[in-house]
Tab-separated table of C-alpha atoms and ligand atoms in Angstrom:
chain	number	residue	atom	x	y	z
P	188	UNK	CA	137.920	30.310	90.177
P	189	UNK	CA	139.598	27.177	89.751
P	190	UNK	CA	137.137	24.318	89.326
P	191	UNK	CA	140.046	21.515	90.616
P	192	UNK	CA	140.699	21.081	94.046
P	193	UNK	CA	143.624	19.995	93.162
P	194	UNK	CA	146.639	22.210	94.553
P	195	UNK	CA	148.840	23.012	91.798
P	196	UNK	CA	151.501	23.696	94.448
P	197	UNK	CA	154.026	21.246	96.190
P	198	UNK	CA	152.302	18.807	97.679
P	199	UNK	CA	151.831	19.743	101.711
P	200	UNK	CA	153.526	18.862	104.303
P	201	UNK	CA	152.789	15.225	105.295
P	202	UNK	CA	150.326	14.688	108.125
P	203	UNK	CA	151.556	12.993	111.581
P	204	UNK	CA	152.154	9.547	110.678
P	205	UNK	CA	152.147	8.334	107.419
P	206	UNK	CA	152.136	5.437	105.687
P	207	UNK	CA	155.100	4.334	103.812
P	208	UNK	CA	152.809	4.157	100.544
P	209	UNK	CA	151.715	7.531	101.343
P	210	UNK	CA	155.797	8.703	101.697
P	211	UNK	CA	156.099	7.107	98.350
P	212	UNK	CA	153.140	8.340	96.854
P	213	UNK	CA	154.073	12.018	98.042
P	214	UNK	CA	158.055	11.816	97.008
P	215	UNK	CA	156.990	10.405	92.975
P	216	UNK	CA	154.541	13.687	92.971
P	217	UNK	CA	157.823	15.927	94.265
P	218	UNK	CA	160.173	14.138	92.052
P	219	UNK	CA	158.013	14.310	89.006
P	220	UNK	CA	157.391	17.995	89.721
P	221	UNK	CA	161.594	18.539	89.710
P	222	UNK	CA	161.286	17.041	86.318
P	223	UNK	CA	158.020	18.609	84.812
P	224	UNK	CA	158.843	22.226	85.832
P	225	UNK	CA	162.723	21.933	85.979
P	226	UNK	CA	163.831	20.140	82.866
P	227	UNK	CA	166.450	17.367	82.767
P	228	UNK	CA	167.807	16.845	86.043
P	229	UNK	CA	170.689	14.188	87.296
P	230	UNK	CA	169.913	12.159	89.713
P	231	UNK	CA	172.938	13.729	92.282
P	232	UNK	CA	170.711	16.801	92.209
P	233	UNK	CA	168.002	15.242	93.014
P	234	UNK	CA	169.317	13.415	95.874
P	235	UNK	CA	170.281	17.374	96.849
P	236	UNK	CA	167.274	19.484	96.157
P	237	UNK	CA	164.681	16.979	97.888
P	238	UNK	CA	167.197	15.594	100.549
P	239	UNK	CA	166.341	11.896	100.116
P	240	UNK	CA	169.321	9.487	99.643
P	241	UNK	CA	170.906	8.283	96.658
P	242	UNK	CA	169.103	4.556	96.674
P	243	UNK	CA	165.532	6.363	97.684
P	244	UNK	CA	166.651	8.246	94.327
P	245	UNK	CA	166.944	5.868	92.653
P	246	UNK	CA	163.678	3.640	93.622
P	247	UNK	CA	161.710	6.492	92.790
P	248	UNK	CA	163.115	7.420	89.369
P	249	UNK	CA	162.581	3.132	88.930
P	250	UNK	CA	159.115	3.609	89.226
P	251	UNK	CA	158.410	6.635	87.377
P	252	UNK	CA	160.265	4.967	84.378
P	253	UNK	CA	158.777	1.485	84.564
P	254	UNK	CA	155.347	3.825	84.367
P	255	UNK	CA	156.258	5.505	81.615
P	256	UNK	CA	156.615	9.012	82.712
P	257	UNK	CA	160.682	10.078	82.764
P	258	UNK	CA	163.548	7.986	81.638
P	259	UNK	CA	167.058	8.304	82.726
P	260	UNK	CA	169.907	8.615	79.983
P	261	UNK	CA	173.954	8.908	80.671
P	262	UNK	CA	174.994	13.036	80.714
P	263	UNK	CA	176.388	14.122	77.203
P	264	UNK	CA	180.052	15.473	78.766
P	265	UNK	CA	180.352	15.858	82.475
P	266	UNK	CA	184.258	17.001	81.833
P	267	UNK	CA	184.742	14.808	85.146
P	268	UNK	CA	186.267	11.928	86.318
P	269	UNK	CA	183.839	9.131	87.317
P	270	UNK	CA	180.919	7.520	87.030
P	271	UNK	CA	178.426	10.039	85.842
P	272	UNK	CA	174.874	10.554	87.367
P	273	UNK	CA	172.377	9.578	85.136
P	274	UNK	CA	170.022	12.334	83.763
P	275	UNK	CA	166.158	12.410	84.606
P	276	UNK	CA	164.199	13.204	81.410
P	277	UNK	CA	160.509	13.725	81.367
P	278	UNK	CA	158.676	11.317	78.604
P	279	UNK	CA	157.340	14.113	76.944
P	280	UNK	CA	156.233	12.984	73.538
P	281	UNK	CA	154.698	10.011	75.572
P	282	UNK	CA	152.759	11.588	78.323
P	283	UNK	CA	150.400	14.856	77.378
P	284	UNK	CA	147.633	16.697	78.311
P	285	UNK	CA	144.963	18.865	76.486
P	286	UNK	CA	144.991	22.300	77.093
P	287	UNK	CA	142.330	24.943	76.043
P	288	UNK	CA	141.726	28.290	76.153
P	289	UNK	CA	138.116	30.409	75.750
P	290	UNK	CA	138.857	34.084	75.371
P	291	UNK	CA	136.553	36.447	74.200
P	292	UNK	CA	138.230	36.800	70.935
P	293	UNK	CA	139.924	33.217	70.422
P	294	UNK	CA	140.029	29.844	70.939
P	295	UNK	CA	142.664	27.463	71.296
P	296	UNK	CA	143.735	24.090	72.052
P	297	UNK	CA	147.167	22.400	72.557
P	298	UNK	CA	148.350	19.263	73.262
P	299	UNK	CA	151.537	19.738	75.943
P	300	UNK	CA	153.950	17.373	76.858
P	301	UNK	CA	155.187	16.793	80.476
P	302	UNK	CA	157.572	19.193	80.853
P	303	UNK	CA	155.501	21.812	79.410
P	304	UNK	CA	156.375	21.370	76.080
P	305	UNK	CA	153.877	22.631	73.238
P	306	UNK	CA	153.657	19.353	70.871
P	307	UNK	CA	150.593	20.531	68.328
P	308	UNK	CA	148.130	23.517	68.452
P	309	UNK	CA	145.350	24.577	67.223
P	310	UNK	CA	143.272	28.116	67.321
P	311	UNK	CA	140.737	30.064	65.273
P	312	UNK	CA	138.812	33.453	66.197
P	313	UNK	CA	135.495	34.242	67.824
P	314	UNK	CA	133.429	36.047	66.985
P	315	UNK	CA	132.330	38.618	69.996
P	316	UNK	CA	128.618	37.741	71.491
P	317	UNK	CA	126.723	34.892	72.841
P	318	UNK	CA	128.601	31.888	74.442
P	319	UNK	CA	127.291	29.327	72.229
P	320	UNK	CA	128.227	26.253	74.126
P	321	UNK	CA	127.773	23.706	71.098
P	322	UNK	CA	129.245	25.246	69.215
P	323	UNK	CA	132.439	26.082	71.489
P	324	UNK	CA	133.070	22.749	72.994
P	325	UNK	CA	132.053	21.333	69.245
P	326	UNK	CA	135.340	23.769	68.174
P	327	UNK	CA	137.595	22.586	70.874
P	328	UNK	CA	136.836	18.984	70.893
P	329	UNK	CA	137.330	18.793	67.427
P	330	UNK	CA	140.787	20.323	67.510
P	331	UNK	CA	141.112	17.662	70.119
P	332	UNK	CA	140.097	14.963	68.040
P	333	UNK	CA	142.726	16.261	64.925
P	334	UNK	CA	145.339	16.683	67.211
P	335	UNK	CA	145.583	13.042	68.628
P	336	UNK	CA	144.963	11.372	65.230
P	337	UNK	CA	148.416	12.850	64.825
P	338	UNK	CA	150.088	10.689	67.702
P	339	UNK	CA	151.779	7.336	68.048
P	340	UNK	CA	150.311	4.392	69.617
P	341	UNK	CA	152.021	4.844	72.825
P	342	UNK	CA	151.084	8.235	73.489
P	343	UNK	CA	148.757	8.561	76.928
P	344	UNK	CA	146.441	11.813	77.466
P	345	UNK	CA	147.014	12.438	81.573
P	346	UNK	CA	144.328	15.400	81.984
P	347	UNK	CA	142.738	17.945	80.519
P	348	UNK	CA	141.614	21.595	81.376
P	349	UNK	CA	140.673	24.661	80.273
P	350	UNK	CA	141.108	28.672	80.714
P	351	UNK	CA	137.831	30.782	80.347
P	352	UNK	CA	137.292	34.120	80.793
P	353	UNK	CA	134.898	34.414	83.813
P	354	UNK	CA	134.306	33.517	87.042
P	355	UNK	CA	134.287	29.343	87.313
P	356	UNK	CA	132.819	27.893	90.432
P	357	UNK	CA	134.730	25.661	92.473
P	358	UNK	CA	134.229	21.600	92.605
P	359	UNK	CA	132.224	21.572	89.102
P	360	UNK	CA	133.752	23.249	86.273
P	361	UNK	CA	130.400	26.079	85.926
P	362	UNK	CA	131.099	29.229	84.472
P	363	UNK	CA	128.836	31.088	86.719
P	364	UNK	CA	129.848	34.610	84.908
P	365	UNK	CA	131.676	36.019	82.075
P	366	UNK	CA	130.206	39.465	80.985
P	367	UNK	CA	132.477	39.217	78.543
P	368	UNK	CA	131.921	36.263	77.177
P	369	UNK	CA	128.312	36.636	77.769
P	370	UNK	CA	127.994	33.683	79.446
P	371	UNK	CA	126.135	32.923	82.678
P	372	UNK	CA	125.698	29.326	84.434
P	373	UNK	CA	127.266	27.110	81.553
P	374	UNK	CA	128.709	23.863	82.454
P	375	UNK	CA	131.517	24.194	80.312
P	376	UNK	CA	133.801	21.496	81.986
P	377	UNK	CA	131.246	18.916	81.830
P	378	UNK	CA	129.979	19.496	77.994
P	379	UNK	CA	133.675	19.890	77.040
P	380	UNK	CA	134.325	16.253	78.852
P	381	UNK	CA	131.391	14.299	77.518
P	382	UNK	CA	132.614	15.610	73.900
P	383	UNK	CA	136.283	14.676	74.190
P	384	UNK	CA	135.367	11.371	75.005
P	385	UNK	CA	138.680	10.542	77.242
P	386	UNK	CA	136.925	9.293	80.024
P	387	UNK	CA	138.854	11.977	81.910
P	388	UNK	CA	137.017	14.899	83.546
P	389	UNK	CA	138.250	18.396	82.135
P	390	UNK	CA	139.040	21.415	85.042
P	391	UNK	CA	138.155	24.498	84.459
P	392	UNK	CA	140.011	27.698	85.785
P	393	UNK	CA	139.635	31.318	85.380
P	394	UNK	CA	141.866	32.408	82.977
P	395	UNK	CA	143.428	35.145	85.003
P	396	UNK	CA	143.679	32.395	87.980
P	397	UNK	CA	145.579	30.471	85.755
P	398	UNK	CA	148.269	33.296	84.041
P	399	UNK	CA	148.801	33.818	87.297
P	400	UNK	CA	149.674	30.048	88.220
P	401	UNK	CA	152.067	29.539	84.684
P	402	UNK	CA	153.964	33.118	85.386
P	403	UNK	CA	154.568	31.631	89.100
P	404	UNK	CA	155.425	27.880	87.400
P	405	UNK	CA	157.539	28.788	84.327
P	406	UNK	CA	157.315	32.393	84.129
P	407	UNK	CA	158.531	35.536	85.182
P	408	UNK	CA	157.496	34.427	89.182
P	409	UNK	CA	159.240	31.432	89.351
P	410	UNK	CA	160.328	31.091	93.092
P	411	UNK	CA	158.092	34.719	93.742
P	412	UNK	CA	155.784	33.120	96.752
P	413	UNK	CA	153.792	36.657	97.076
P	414	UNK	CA	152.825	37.862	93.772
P	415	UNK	CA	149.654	39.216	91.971
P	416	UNK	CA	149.111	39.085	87.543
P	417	UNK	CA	146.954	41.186	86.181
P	418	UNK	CA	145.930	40.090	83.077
P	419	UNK	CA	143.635	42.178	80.797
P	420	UNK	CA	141.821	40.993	77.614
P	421	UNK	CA	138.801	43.004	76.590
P	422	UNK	CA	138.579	43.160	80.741
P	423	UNK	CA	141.078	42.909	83.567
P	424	UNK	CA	141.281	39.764	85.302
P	425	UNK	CA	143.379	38.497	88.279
P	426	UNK	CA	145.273	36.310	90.189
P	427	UNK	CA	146.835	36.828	93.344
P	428	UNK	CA	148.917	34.177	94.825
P	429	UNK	CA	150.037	34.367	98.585
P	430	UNK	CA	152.462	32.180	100.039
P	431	UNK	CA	152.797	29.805	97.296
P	432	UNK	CA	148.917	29.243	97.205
P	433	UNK	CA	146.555	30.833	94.461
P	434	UNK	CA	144.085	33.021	96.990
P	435	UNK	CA	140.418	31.293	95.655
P	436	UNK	CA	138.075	32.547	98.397
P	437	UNK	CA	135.088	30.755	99.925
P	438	UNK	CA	133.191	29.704	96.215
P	439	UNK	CA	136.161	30.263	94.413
P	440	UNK	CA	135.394	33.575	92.853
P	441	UNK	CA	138.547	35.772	94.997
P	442	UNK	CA	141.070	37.251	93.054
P	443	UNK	CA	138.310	39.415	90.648
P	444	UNK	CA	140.224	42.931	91.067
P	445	UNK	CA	138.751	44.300	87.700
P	446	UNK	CA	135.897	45.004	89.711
P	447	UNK	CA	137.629	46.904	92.375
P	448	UNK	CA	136.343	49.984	92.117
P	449	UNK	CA	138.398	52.867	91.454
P	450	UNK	CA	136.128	55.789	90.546
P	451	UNK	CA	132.957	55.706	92.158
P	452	UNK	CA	130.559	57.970	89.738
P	453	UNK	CA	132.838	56.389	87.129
P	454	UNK	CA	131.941	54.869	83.771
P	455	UNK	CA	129.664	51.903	83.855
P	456	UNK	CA	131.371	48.302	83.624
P	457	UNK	CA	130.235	44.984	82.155
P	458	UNK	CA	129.298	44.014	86.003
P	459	UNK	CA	126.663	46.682	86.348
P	460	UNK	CA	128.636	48.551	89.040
P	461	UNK	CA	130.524	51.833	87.888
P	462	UNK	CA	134.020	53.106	88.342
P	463	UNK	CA	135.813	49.443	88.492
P	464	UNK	CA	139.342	48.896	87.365
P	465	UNK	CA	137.985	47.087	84.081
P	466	UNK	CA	136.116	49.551	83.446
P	467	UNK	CA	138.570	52.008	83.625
P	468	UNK	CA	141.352	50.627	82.298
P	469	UNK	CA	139.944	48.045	79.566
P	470	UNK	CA	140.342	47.980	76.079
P	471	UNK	CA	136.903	49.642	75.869
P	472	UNK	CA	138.049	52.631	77.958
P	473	UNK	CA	141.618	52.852	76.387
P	474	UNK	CA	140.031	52.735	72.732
P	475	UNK	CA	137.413	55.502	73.391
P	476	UNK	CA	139.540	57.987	75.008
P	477	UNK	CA	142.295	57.511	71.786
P	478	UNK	CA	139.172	58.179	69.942
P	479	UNK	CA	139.747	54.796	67.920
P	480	UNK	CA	136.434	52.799	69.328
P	481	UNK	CA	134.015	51.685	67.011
P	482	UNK	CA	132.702	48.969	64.628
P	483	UNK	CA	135.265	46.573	64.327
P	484	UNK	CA	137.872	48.243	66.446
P	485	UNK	CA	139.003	45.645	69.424
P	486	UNK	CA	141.524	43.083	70.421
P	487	UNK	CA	145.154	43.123	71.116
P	488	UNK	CA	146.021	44.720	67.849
P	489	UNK	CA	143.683	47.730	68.293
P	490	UNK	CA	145.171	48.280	71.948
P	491	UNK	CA	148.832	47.960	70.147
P	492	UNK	CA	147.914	50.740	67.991
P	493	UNK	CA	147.402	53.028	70.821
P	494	UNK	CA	150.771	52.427	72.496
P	495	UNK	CA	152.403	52.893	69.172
P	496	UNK	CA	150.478	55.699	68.040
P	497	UNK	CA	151.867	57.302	71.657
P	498	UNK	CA	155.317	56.021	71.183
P	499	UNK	CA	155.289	58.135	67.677
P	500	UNK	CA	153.995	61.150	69.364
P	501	UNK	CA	150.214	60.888	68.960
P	502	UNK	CA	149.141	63.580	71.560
P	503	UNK	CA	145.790	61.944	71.706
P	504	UNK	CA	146.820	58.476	72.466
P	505	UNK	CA	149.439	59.776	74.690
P	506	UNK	CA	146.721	61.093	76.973
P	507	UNK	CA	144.583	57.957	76.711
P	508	UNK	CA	147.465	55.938	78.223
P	509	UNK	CA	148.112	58.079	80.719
P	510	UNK	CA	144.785	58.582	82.091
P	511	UNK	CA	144.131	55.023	81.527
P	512	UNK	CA	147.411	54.665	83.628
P	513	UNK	CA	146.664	56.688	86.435
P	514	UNK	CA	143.823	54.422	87.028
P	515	UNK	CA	145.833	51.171	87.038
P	516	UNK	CA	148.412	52.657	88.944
P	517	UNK	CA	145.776	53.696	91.401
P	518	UNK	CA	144.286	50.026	91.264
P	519	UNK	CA	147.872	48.480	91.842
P	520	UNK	CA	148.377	50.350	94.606
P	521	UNK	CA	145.502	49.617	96.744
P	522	UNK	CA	146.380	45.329	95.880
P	523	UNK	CA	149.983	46.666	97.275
P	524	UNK	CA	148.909	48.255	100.306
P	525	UNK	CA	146.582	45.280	100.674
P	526	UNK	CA	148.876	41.807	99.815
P	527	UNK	CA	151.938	43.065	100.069
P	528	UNK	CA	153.295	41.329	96.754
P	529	UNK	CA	156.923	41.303	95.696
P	530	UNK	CA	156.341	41.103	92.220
P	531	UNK	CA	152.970	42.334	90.329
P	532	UNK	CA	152.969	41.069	86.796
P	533	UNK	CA	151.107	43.029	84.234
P	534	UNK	CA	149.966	40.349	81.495
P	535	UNK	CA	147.359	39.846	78.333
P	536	UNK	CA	146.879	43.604	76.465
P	537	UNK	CA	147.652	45.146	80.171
P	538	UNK	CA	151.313	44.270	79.365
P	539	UNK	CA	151.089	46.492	76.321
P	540	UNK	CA	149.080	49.425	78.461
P	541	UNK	CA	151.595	49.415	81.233
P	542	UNK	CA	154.620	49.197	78.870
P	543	UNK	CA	153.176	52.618	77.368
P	544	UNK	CA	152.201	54.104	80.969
P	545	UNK	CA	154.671	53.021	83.492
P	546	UNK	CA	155.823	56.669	84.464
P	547	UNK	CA	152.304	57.270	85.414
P	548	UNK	CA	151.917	53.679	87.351
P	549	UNK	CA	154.404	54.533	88.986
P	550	UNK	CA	153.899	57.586	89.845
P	551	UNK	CA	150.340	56.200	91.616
P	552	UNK	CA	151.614	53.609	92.913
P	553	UNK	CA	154.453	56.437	95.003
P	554	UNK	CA	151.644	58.377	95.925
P	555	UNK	CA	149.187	55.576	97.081
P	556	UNK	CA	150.956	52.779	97.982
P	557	UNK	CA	152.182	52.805	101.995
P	558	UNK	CA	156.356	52.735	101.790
P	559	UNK	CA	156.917	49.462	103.572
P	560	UNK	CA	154.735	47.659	101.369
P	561	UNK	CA	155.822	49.723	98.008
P	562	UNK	CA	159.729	49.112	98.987
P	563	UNK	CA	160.044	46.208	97.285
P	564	UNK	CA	157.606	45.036	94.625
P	565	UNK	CA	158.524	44.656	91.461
P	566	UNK	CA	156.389	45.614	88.378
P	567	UNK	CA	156.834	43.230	85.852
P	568	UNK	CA	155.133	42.365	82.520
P	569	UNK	CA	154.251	38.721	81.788
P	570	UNK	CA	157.303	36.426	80.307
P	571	UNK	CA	154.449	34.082	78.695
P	572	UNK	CA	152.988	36.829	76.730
P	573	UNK	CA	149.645	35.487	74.844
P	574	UNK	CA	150.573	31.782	75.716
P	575	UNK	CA	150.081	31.997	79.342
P	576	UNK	CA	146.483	30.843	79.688
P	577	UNK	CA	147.653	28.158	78.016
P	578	UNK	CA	150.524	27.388	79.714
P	579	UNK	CA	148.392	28.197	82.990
P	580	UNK	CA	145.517	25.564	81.623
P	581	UNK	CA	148.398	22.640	81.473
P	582	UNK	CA	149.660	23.006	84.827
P	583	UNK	CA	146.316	22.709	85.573
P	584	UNK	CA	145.812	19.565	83.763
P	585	UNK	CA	149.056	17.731	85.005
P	586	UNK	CA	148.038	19.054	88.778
P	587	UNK	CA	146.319	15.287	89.091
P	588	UNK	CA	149.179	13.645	87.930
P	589	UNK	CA	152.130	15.389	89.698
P	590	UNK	CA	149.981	14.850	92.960
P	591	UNK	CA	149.757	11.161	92.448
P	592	UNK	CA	151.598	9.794	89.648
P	593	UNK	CA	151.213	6.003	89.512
P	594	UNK	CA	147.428	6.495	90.564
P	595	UNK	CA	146.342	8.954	87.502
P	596	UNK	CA	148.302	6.480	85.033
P	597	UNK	CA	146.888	3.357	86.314
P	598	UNK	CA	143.231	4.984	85.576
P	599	UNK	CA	143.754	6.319	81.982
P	600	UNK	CA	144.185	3.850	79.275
P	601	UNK	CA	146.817	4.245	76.189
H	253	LIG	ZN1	132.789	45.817	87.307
């Protein structure tokens, strides 16, 4: 589902034999990382958390400032004797990316910093129906295009990439599906690329895929190597990450649990098949057993509504979300029994729906789930909230650069 084959993880574990170039190439990407996901860093940490010595430290932080990407400033107060170590800053305001999101009721595009930092933003709402993909990537580009009139002369755009909701093949940036986007075989990457204009190629994830990748990067599974994010929007998405690596599958389409089915005989989901998690436990299904669907009745604030209609006492609504909770309880459990996750983090308008049926999740997930595996997971709701897409589209973006810093900024042109 992600259409870079780019790992967004560490880089691996170096191959028998290296070159010295390819030691140096492989410690800037691990260095960088310490300072893109980390935050300021001295350099005596550095020489600590990736066990190189001081003067290797200090080569590498020489090149990644000569490029342009971190600089090194003297600590505020160390309240120590001594020379201080100097502190590793990313060049944030200098080096960006553009991030994008398609959802089926928004769209939005950022420009982020290295470190992660949100520097301008833009977003307006869909309409619900056709992909157009004109008039989408006519949207986006354009926000791109305001955006970076905004910045200085020796600002440098590193990447680009974008979160949709569907399925995105590997290698090409083609969202093969998105029933709820209504879109089927659109080159999105490659139309949103030739309109920017950057000469840079823009990846394309799906956007549960990539919630998934920002809640493990800066989120609420930071250092959580086994975890799965559910992420709903007017479906349920996901991403399942094992051993530090997003699971992708043979075309790229793994990770799709909305369409595990659930209740066979069930109601009848976007995919054509009946009973699946999404169908079960999306907005849709939520909204029509509160009695509240209709013309004009979707989207985050509609699902809200529900959990705070319960949370007053609304019999009705308290029903809905726990029948709609039994079912995601029942889905959770079966991803438990069958990953083994510590942590599974409930994101998009599931956050909302599991914050207003927990008892019943986890009552399923004690009945369901086998005890080794249920023992210690941890059900968590996203710590990115309705930026995590985003966030998840960024890391995405910078994935070229972290994995070969000097390379990517040789190629793009301030
Ligand atoms: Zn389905």
């Amino acid at each position: 589902m992600i259409s870079d084959p780019q790992p967004l993880k560490e880089p691996q574990t170096m191959r028998a034999g290296p070159s010295q170039e390819d030691i140096r190439r492989h410690n800037l990407g691990a260095l960088l990382r310490h300072v893109h996901l980390g935050g300021p860093i001295s350099r005596a940490e550095l020489t600590s958390k990736m066990g190189l010595n001081r003067s290797t430290i200090m080569a590498l932080t020489s090149d990644l400032t000569a490029a342009g990407l971190v600089r090194e400033e003297l600590p505020r107060e160390t309240g120590r004797a001594g020379r201080p170590s100097l502190v590793v800053r990313p060049e944030s305001a200098r080096v960006y990316v553009f991030a994008f999101d398609v959802g089926p009721d928004r769209l939005v595009a950022a420009r982020v910093g290295l470190g992660g930092v949100i520097l301008d933003r833009r977003e307006t709402t869909r309409e619900r129906g056709k992909f157009a993909l004109d008039e989408l990537a006519g949207v986006l580009s354009g926000f791109a295009r305001q955006m970076r009139r905004k910045t200085r002369d020796d600002t440098v755009c590193v990447g680009a990439a974008a979160a949709v909701s569907g399925g995105v093949r590997k290698g090409d940036g083609v969202v093969t599906f998105g029933p709820n986007l209504m879109a089927h075989d659109v080159p999105f990457g490659e139309e949103l690329g030739r309109r920017l204009g950057l000469g840079l190629p823009v990846s394309v994830g799906n956007d549960a895929n990539l919630a998934a990748l920002a809640e493990h990067s800066r989120g609420v599974g930071v250092a959580v190597r086994d975890l799965i994010c559910l992420h709903g929007d007017v479906g349920i998405g996901g991403g399942i990450i094992t051993g530090g690596h997003l699971l992708g599958g043979f075309d790229g389409y793994g990770g799709e649990v909305g369409h595990m089915v659930v209740n066979p005989g069930g109601r009848e989901c976007s995919c054509g098949s009946h009973g699946c998690l999404e169908a079960e436990v999306g907005e849709r299904a939520l909204l029509e057993l509160a009695g509240r669907y209709g013309p004009g009745q979707h989207g985050r604030d509609a699902v809200r509504a529900v959990v705070d209609a319960a949370d007053r006492g609304d019999i009705v609504a308290q029903e809905a979300l726990s029948r709609v909770g039994d079912w995601l309880g029942l889905g959770v459990a079966n991803l438990v029994n069958i990953f083994n996750p510590e942590m599974v983090i409930f994101g998009g308008m599931l956050r909302e729906v599991y914050l207003g049926s927990a008892a019943q999740v986890r009552s399923r997930l004690a009945l369901h789930a086998m005890a080794p595996q249920r023992e210690h997971v941890r059900l968590r709701t996203s710590a990115l909230g309705d930026h995590a897409t985003l966030v998840g589209a960024a890391e995405l973006a910078f994935a070229h650069v972290l994995a070969d810093p000097l390379e990517v900024l040789a190629r793009v042109s301030i």
